[in-house]
Tab-separated table of C-alpha atoms in Angstrom:
chain	number	residue	atom	x	y	z
A	1	MET	CA	143.785	92.062	83.920
A	2	SER	CA	140.348	93.350	84.888
A	3	VAL	CA	136.896	91.825	85.081
A	4	PRO	CA	133.451	93.383	84.751
A	5	VAL	CA	131.156	93.462	87.754
A	6	THR	CA	128.150	95.494	88.852
A	7	VAL	CA	128.442	97.594	91.972
A	8	ASN	CA	125.261	99.170	93.295
A	9	GLY	CA	123.664	98.840	89.903
A	10	ASP	CA	126.548	100.361	87.940
A	11	PRO	CA	128.890	98.385	85.697
A	12	GLN	CA	132.493	98.594	86.842
A	13	GLU	CA	135.803	97.045	85.915
A	14	ILE	CA	137.775	95.689	88.828
A	15	ALA	CA	141.103	93.914	89.105
A	16	ALA	CA	140.827	90.131	88.805
A	17	ASP	CA	140.882	88.330	92.190
A	18	LEU	CA	139.990	91.496	94.078
A	19	LYS	CA	138.880	90.952	97.672
A	20	ILE	CA	135.870	92.775	99.085
A	21	THR	CA	138.060	94.686	101.533
A	22	GLU	CA	140.168	95.918	98.638
A	23	LEU	CA	137.081	96.933	96.673
A	24	LEU	CA	135.726	98.938	99.603
A	25	HIS	CA	139.083	100.599	100.008
A	26	SER	CA	139.307	101.462	96.328
A	27	LEU	CA	135.830	103.015	96.480
A	28	ASP	CA	136.841	105.125	99.491
A	29	ILE	CA	134.134	103.520	101.610
A	30	THR	CA	135.595	104.153	105.012
A	31	SER	CA	133.074	106.218	106.971
A	32	GLY	CA	130.535	104.226	108.937
A	33	PRO	CA	129.374	100.628	108.874
A	34	VAL	CA	128.276	98.957	105.617
A	35	ALA	CA	126.847	95.606	104.598
A	36	VAL	CA	127.855	93.789	101.413
A	37	GLU	CA	125.845	91.362	99.327
A	38	VAL	CA	127.270	89.449	96.364
A	39	ASN	CA	124.805	87.799	93.968
A	40	GLY	CA	122.053	88.019	96.530
A	41	GLU	CA	124.023	86.524	99.419
A	42	ILE	CA	125.297	88.626	102.295
A	43	VAL	CA	129.041	88.312	102.841
A	44	PRO	CA	129.767	88.865	106.567
A	45	ARG	CA	132.310	91.502	107.484
A	46	SER	CA	134.590	88.843	108.947
A	47	GLU	CA	134.947	87.359	105.443
A	48	HIS	CA	135.567	90.575	103.518
A	49	ALA	CA	139.339	90.266	103.599
A	50	ASN	CA	139.250	86.759	102.120
A	51	TYR	CA	136.239	86.856	99.771
A	52	GLN	CA	137.420	86.951	96.203
A	53	LEU	CA	135.211	88.696	93.670
A	54	LYS	CA	134.845	87.307	90.138
A	55	ALA	CA	133.570	88.346	86.741
A	56	ASN	CA	129.907	89.301	86.510
A	57	ASP	CA	129.422	89.407	90.264
A	58	LYS	CA	126.519	91.624	91.274
A	59	ILE	CA	127.635	93.527	94.348
A	60	GLU	CA	125.476	95.623	96.640
A	61	ILE	CA	127.020	97.848	99.299
A	62	VAL	CA	124.534	99.483	101.699
A	63	GLN	CA	124.607	101.806	104.696
A	64	ALA	CA	122.201	103.294	107.216
A	65	ILE	CA	120.737	106.669	106.206
A	66	GLY	CA	117.989	108.916	107.513
A	67	GLY	CA	114.521	107.408	107.324
A	68	GLY	CA	111.230	107.209	109.226
B	1	MET	CA	103.173	113.244	141.163
B	2	THR	CA	101.757	109.880	140.105
B	3	ASN	CA	100.140	107.542	142.620
B	4	LYS	CA	100.032	104.655	140.239
B	5	GLU	CA	103.364	103.075	139.356
B	6	ASP	CA	103.731	102.778	135.625
B	7	LYS	CA	104.883	99.489	134.178
B	8	ALA	CA	108.045	99.933	132.140
B	9	LEU	CA	108.138	99.884	128.354
B	10	VAL	CA	109.976	96.680	127.513
B	11	ILE	CA	110.703	95.791	123.904
B	12	ALA	CA	112.604	92.601	123.083
B	13	GLY	CA	113.838	92.363	126.640
B	14	LYS	CA	115.176	95.920	126.855
B	15	THR	CA	113.609	98.559	129.122
B	16	TYR	CA	113.085	102.065	127.824
B	17	GLN	CA	112.374	105.163	129.913
B	18	SER	CA	111.021	107.091	126.964
B	19	ARG	CA	107.819	106.090	125.187
B	20	LEU	CA	108.672	108.251	122.192
B	21	ILE	CA	110.529	106.846	119.185
B	22	ILE	CA	111.551	109.192	116.412
B	23	GLY	CA	112.796	108.894	112.865
B	24	SER	CA	115.832	110.254	111.064
B	25	GLY	CA	114.235	111.155	107.743
B	26	LYS	CA	113.497	114.529	106.150
B	27	TYR	CA	115.821	116.587	108.367
B	28	ARG	CA	117.776	119.500	106.970
B	29	ASP	CA	121.025	117.885	108.105
B	30	PHE	CA	122.439	115.431	110.654
B	31	GLU	CA	122.962	118.161	113.234
B	32	GLU	CA	119.296	119.160	113.221
B	33	ASN	CA	118.374	115.478	113.548
B	34	ARG	CA	120.770	115.043	116.456
B	35	ALA	CA	119.469	118.152	118.221
B	36	ALA	CA	115.857	117.050	117.776
B	37	LEU	CA	116.693	113.585	119.068
B	38	GLU	CA	118.248	115.099	122.149
B	39	ALA	CA	115.286	117.446	122.747
B	40	SER	CA	112.851	114.557	122.328
B	41	ALA	CA	114.682	112.420	124.912
B	42	ALA	CA	113.885	109.451	122.686
B	43	GLU	CA	116.127	106.431	123.147
B	44	MET	CA	115.314	104.727	119.880
B	45	ILE	CA	115.544	106.112	116.350
B	46	THR	CA	114.685	104.601	112.985
B	47	VAL	CA	117.064	104.529	110.019
B	48	ALA	CA	116.704	103.378	106.412
B	49	ILE	CA	119.032	100.985	104.564
B	50	ARG	CA	120.179	102.193	101.157
B	51	ARG	CA	123.022	101.838	98.687
B	52	VAL	CA	126.182	103.714	99.523
B	53	ASN	CA	126.523	106.618	97.125
B	54	LEU	CA	129.781	105.729	95.406
B	55	GLY	CA	130.507	109.307	94.469
B	56	GLN	CA	130.169	110.634	98.000
B	57	ASN	CA	132.891	112.551	99.755
B	58	LYS	CA	134.761	110.161	102.026
B	59	ASP	CA	135.349	112.932	104.550
B	60	GLU	CA	131.643	113.428	105.190
B	61	PRO	CA	130.449	111.573	108.274
B	62	SER	CA	127.748	108.963	107.923
B	63	LEU	CA	124.535	109.077	109.974
B	64	LEU	CA	125.693	106.483	112.502
B	65	GLN	CA	128.816	108.508	113.194
B	66	VAL	CA	126.605	111.416	114.317
B	67	ILE	CA	123.878	109.336	115.977
B	68	SER	CA	125.744	106.485	117.553
B	69	PRO	CA	124.509	102.913	118.098
B	70	ASP	CA	126.451	103.076	121.363
B	71	GLN	CA	124.171	105.808	122.658
B	72	TYR	CA	120.843	105.014	121.013
B	73	THR	CA	118.912	101.963	119.944
B	74	ILE	CA	118.996	102.046	116.166
B	75	LEU	CA	115.842	100.697	114.539
B	76	PRO	CA	116.456	99.893	110.868
B	77	ASN	CA	113.297	100.008	108.778
B	78	THR	CA	112.224	98.352	105.550
B	79	ALA	CA	110.894	101.566	104.049
B	80	GLY	CA	110.399	101.410	100.302
B	81	CYS	CA	109.765	97.663	100.291
B	82	TYR	CA	106.611	96.556	98.501
B	83	ASN	CA	107.027	92.842	98.964
B	84	ALA	CA	108.085	90.417	101.677
B	85	ASP	CA	111.283	89.323	99.885
B	86	ASP	CA	112.706	92.850	99.723
B	87	ALA	CA	111.746	93.477	103.348
B	88	VAL	CA	113.417	90.281	104.550
B	89	ARG	CA	116.522	91.010	102.476
B	90	THR	CA	116.678	94.546	103.911
B	91	CYS	CA	116.421	93.277	107.486
B	92	ARG	CA	119.246	90.802	106.898
B	93	MET	CA	121.481	93.538	105.465
B	94	ALA	CA	120.598	95.763	108.429
B	95	ARG	CA	121.490	93.046	110.921
B	96	GLU	CA	124.837	92.510	109.201
B	97	LEU	CA	125.630	96.199	109.113
B	98	LEU	CA	124.711	96.652	112.782
B	99	ASP	CA	126.837	93.708	113.933
B	100	GLY	CA	124.068	91.243	114.652
B	101	HIS	CA	121.584	93.716	116.158
B	102	SER	CA	118.298	91.938	115.591
B	103	LEU	CA	115.686	94.619	116.292
B	104	VAL	CA	113.976	95.797	113.107
B	105	LYS	CA	110.972	97.817	112.025
B	106	LEU	CA	109.064	95.862	109.403
B	107	GLU	CA	107.015	97.881	106.961
B	108	VAL	CA	105.769	96.526	103.659
B	109	LEU	CA	103.895	99.091	101.648
B	110	GLY	CA	101.103	98.503	99.174
B	111	ASP	CA	100.634	101.778	97.430
B	112	GLU	CA	102.805	104.805	96.704
B	113	LYS	CA	100.071	107.379	97.106
B	114	THR	CA	98.795	106.320	100.507
B	115	LEU	CA	101.863	104.349	101.706
B	116	TYR	CA	99.313	102.047	103.290
B	117	PRO	CA	100.710	98.771	104.532
B	118	ASN	CA	100.214	95.672	102.400
B	119	VAL	CA	99.122	93.466	105.250
B	120	THR	CA	99.330	90.136	103.393
B	121	GLU	CA	102.988	90.756	102.494
B	122	THR	CA	103.591	92.115	106.002
B	123	LEU	CA	102.242	88.919	107.572
B	124	ALA	CA	104.386	86.805	105.228
B	125	ALA	CA	107.548	88.831	105.986
B	126	ALA	CA	106.870	88.757	109.726
B	127	GLU	CA	106.694	84.940	109.763
B	128	ILE	CA	110.022	84.621	107.934
B	129	LEU	CA	111.768	87.249	110.049
B	130	VAL	CA	110.594	85.892	113.393
B	131	GLN	CA	111.760	82.397	112.309
B	132	ASP	CA	115.116	83.900	111.375
B	133	GLY	CA	115.596	85.282	114.889
B	134	PHE	CA	114.683	88.910	114.335
B	135	ASP	CA	112.900	91.009	116.966
B	136	VAL	CA	110.204	92.521	114.791
B	137	MET	CA	108.399	95.772	115.507
B	138	VAL	CA	105.762	95.763	112.811
B	139	TYR	CA	104.023	98.687	111.120
B	140	THR	CA	100.502	97.733	110.186
B	141	SER	CA	96.970	98.979	109.567
B	142	ASP	CA	94.562	99.547	112.469
B	143	ASP	CA	92.753	96.276	111.740
B	144	PRO	CA	92.435	94.503	115.110
B	145	LEU	CA	92.537	91.018	113.535
B	146	VAL	CA	95.769	91.722	111.672
B	147	ALA	CA	97.316	93.285	114.771
B	148	LYS	CA	96.524	90.187	116.817
B	149	ARG	CA	97.808	87.861	114.084
B	150	LEU	CA	101.109	89.732	113.967
B	151	GLU	CA	101.427	89.347	117.719
B	152	GLU	CA	100.668	85.624	117.438
B	153	ILE	CA	103.345	85.250	114.783
B	154	GLY	CA	105.811	86.532	117.379
B	155	CYS	CA	106.385	90.209	116.663
B	156	VAL	CA	107.762	91.982	119.727
B	157	ALA	CA	105.664	95.104	119.165
B	158	VAL	CA	102.732	95.929	116.934
B	159	MET	CA	102.575	99.398	115.470
B	160	PRO	CA	99.225	100.417	113.994
B	161	LEU	CA	99.089	103.598	111.969
B	162	GLY	CA	97.209	106.612	113.248
B	163	ALA	CA	96.909	107.973	109.689
B	164	PRO	CA	98.981	107.613	106.493
B	165	ILE	CA	102.736	108.156	106.762
B	166	GLY	CA	103.596	111.835	106.596
B	167	SER	CA	99.956	112.933	106.475
B	168	GLY	CA	99.857	114.600	109.901
B	169	LEU	CA	96.157	113.728	110.166
B	170	GLY	CA	96.447	112.408	113.707
B	171	ILE	CA	94.669	109.375	115.178
B	172	ARG	CA	91.944	108.798	112.573
B	173	ASN	CA	90.350	105.791	114.237
B	174	PRO	CA	90.866	105.840	118.010
B	175	TYR	CA	88.208	103.165	118.454
B	176	ASN	CA	90.201	100.646	116.414
B	177	ILE	CA	93.343	101.520	118.369
B	178	ARG	CA	91.401	100.816	121.578
B	179	MET	CA	90.261	97.449	120.220
B	180	ILE	CA	93.842	96.580	119.362
B	181	LEU	CA	94.961	97.594	122.865
B	182	GLU	CA	92.283	95.476	124.525
B	183	ASN	CA	93.485	92.357	122.701
B	184	ALA	CA	97.216	92.943	122.983
B	185	SER	CA	99.873	91.227	125.065
B	186	VAL	CA	102.788	93.046	123.403
B	187	PRO	CA	103.517	96.780	123.302
B	188	ILE	CA	101.253	98.708	120.936
B	189	ILE	CA	102.969	101.746	119.488
B	190	VAL	CA	101.144	104.124	117.189
B	191	ASP	CA	103.363	104.633	114.158
B	192	ALA	CA	102.528	107.131	111.364
B	193	GLY	CA	100.157	110.012	111.040
B	194	VAL	CA	100.991	112.044	114.131
B	195	GLY	CA	101.035	115.733	113.180
B	196	THR	CA	101.330	117.723	116.368
B	197	ALA	CA	101.600	117.309	120.126
B	198	SER	CA	97.927	116.689	120.839
B	199	ASP	CA	97.917	113.737	118.412
B	200	ALA	CA	100.672	112.087	120.417
B	201	SER	CA	98.835	112.762	123.673
B	202	ILE	CA	95.638	111.270	122.285
B	203	ALA	CA	97.481	108.088	121.362
B	204	MET	CA	98.908	107.833	124.860
B	205	GLU	CA	95.563	108.670	126.520
B	206	LEU	CA	94.033	105.708	124.691
B	207	GLY	CA	96.542	103.503	126.481
B	208	CYS	CA	99.187	103.025	123.810
B	209	ASP	CA	102.587	101.945	125.041
B	210	GLY	CA	104.402	104.436	122.853
B	211	VAL	CA	104.366	106.603	119.768
B	212	LEU	CA	106.687	106.565	116.770
B	213	MET	CA	106.896	109.677	114.608
B	214	ASN	CA	109.138	111.211	112.006
B	215	THR	CA	107.491	113.883	109.841
B	216	ALA	CA	105.698	115.566	112.759
B	217	ILE	CA	109.072	116.668	114.085
B	218	ALA	CA	111.188	116.901	110.918
B	219	GLU	CA	108.642	119.005	109.039
B	220	ALA	CA	107.721	121.301	111.910
B	221	GLN	CA	108.784	124.928	111.444
B	222	ASN	CA	111.043	124.431	114.445
B	223	PRO	CA	111.887	120.736	114.691
B	224	VAL	CA	113.893	120.962	117.901
B	225	LEU	CA	111.076	122.799	119.677
B	226	MET	CA	108.506	120.323	118.320
B	227	ALA	CA	110.677	117.454	119.543
B	228	SER	CA	110.527	118.967	123.022
B	229	ALA	CA	106.744	119.375	122.704
B	230	MET	CA	106.404	115.736	121.692
B	231	LYS	CA	108.428	114.577	124.677
B	232	LYS	CA	106.005	116.381	126.970
B	233	ALA	CA	102.959	115.287	124.971
B	234	VAL	CA	103.858	111.613	125.284
B	235	GLU	CA	104.593	111.994	129.000
B	236	SER	CA	101.429	113.959	129.743
B	237	GLY	CA	99.252	111.619	127.699
B	238	ARG	CA	100.660	108.656	129.602
B	239	GLU	CA	100.043	110.323	132.975
B	240	ALA	CA	96.482	111.208	131.953
B	241	PHE	CA	95.928	107.583	131.000
B	242	LEU	CA	97.314	106.325	134.320
B	243	ALA	CA	95.321	108.957	136.215
B	244	GLY	CA	92.065	107.611	134.787
B	245	ARG	CA	90.015	110.298	133.066
B	246	MET	CA	86.659	111.640	134.191
B	247	PRO	CA	83.631	110.269	132.313
B	248	ARG	CA	82.150	112.139	129.387
B	249	ARG	CA	78.630	113.418	130.058
B	250	LEU	CA	75.936	114.593	127.734
B	251	TYR	CA	74.796	117.253	130.180
B	252	ALA	CA	76.531	119.550	132.648
B	253	SER	CA	77.601	118.584	136.121
B	254	ALA	CA	78.188	121.690	138.246
B	255	SER	CA	81.592	122.093	139.811
B	256	SER	CA	80.460	124.477	142.573
B	257	PRO	CA	77.919	123.500	145.308
B	258	ILE	CA	74.295	124.772	145.169
B	259	ASP	CA	73.965	124.976	148.994
B	260	GLY	CA	74.799	128.232	150.700
B	261	THR	CA	73.957	130.573	147.841
B	262	PHE	CA	73.065	134.017	149.245
B	263	PHE	CA	70.917	135.206	146.331
């Protein structure tokens, strides 16, 4: 069973009860540190393995890039 | 050789040997950025916080794997933010991604064409961020009243622009920078507008505690060489400031004696 969410502005279907860690893994996000926000609230890295995503969650995954 | 001992540059309790801070934007690639950073001898570098590109190749390194937080002080910025809420949100994401690192560069812009700071939103964001435990280095206009207010709010450094971001126009209003310096009890770092080495020296000769630049190096024909020039420019400008310059005169003052002429 899958549920719709938004990841970085794009609609995606993810498995129901997916944890953030599993989402990051499925998106191949492995190089370098990231921060994750769900529905406007930052989810600390220490909670990624336990945090369960749900339908219509709005997820933002950010990194550090070049800037002035 | 300097007679006068220089006081160290201390920002948020950390001492820096270099008074030059550079950016990581507009480089051809990470390697050029890394080489320029090394040539500049800067110890602090700004980064931006943006969405991970979900299509990107997982084998490509990310910026922080090439320019390591273990070796350099990473200064996340709030570039692209036009209101206090976005800036505060960006700083919180940056702190999470950098494992609790609380030093941030606050910039809240007002206008896409000039990239001039929106000082009312900047003041609002600064209050929230300082309350939330951030060490805020704040980009602002060269208005002495705003600069002082930002210091009073609790920003750890105030960073007035020399000229618009990426304009390379140099220090457009040195007199305002001097006024800011006279009133300041925190480091004053010129941020934005530096175009070439002499601009950086001028900022330091005025008495600034440091200079932050990105485009001046990244858009030079030879960024690594310009980074080296900027290192020297900041050092020489600081020495000239400490040495105490000669006065300006309207008329000449001969350098050779009149006595003893044989003609």
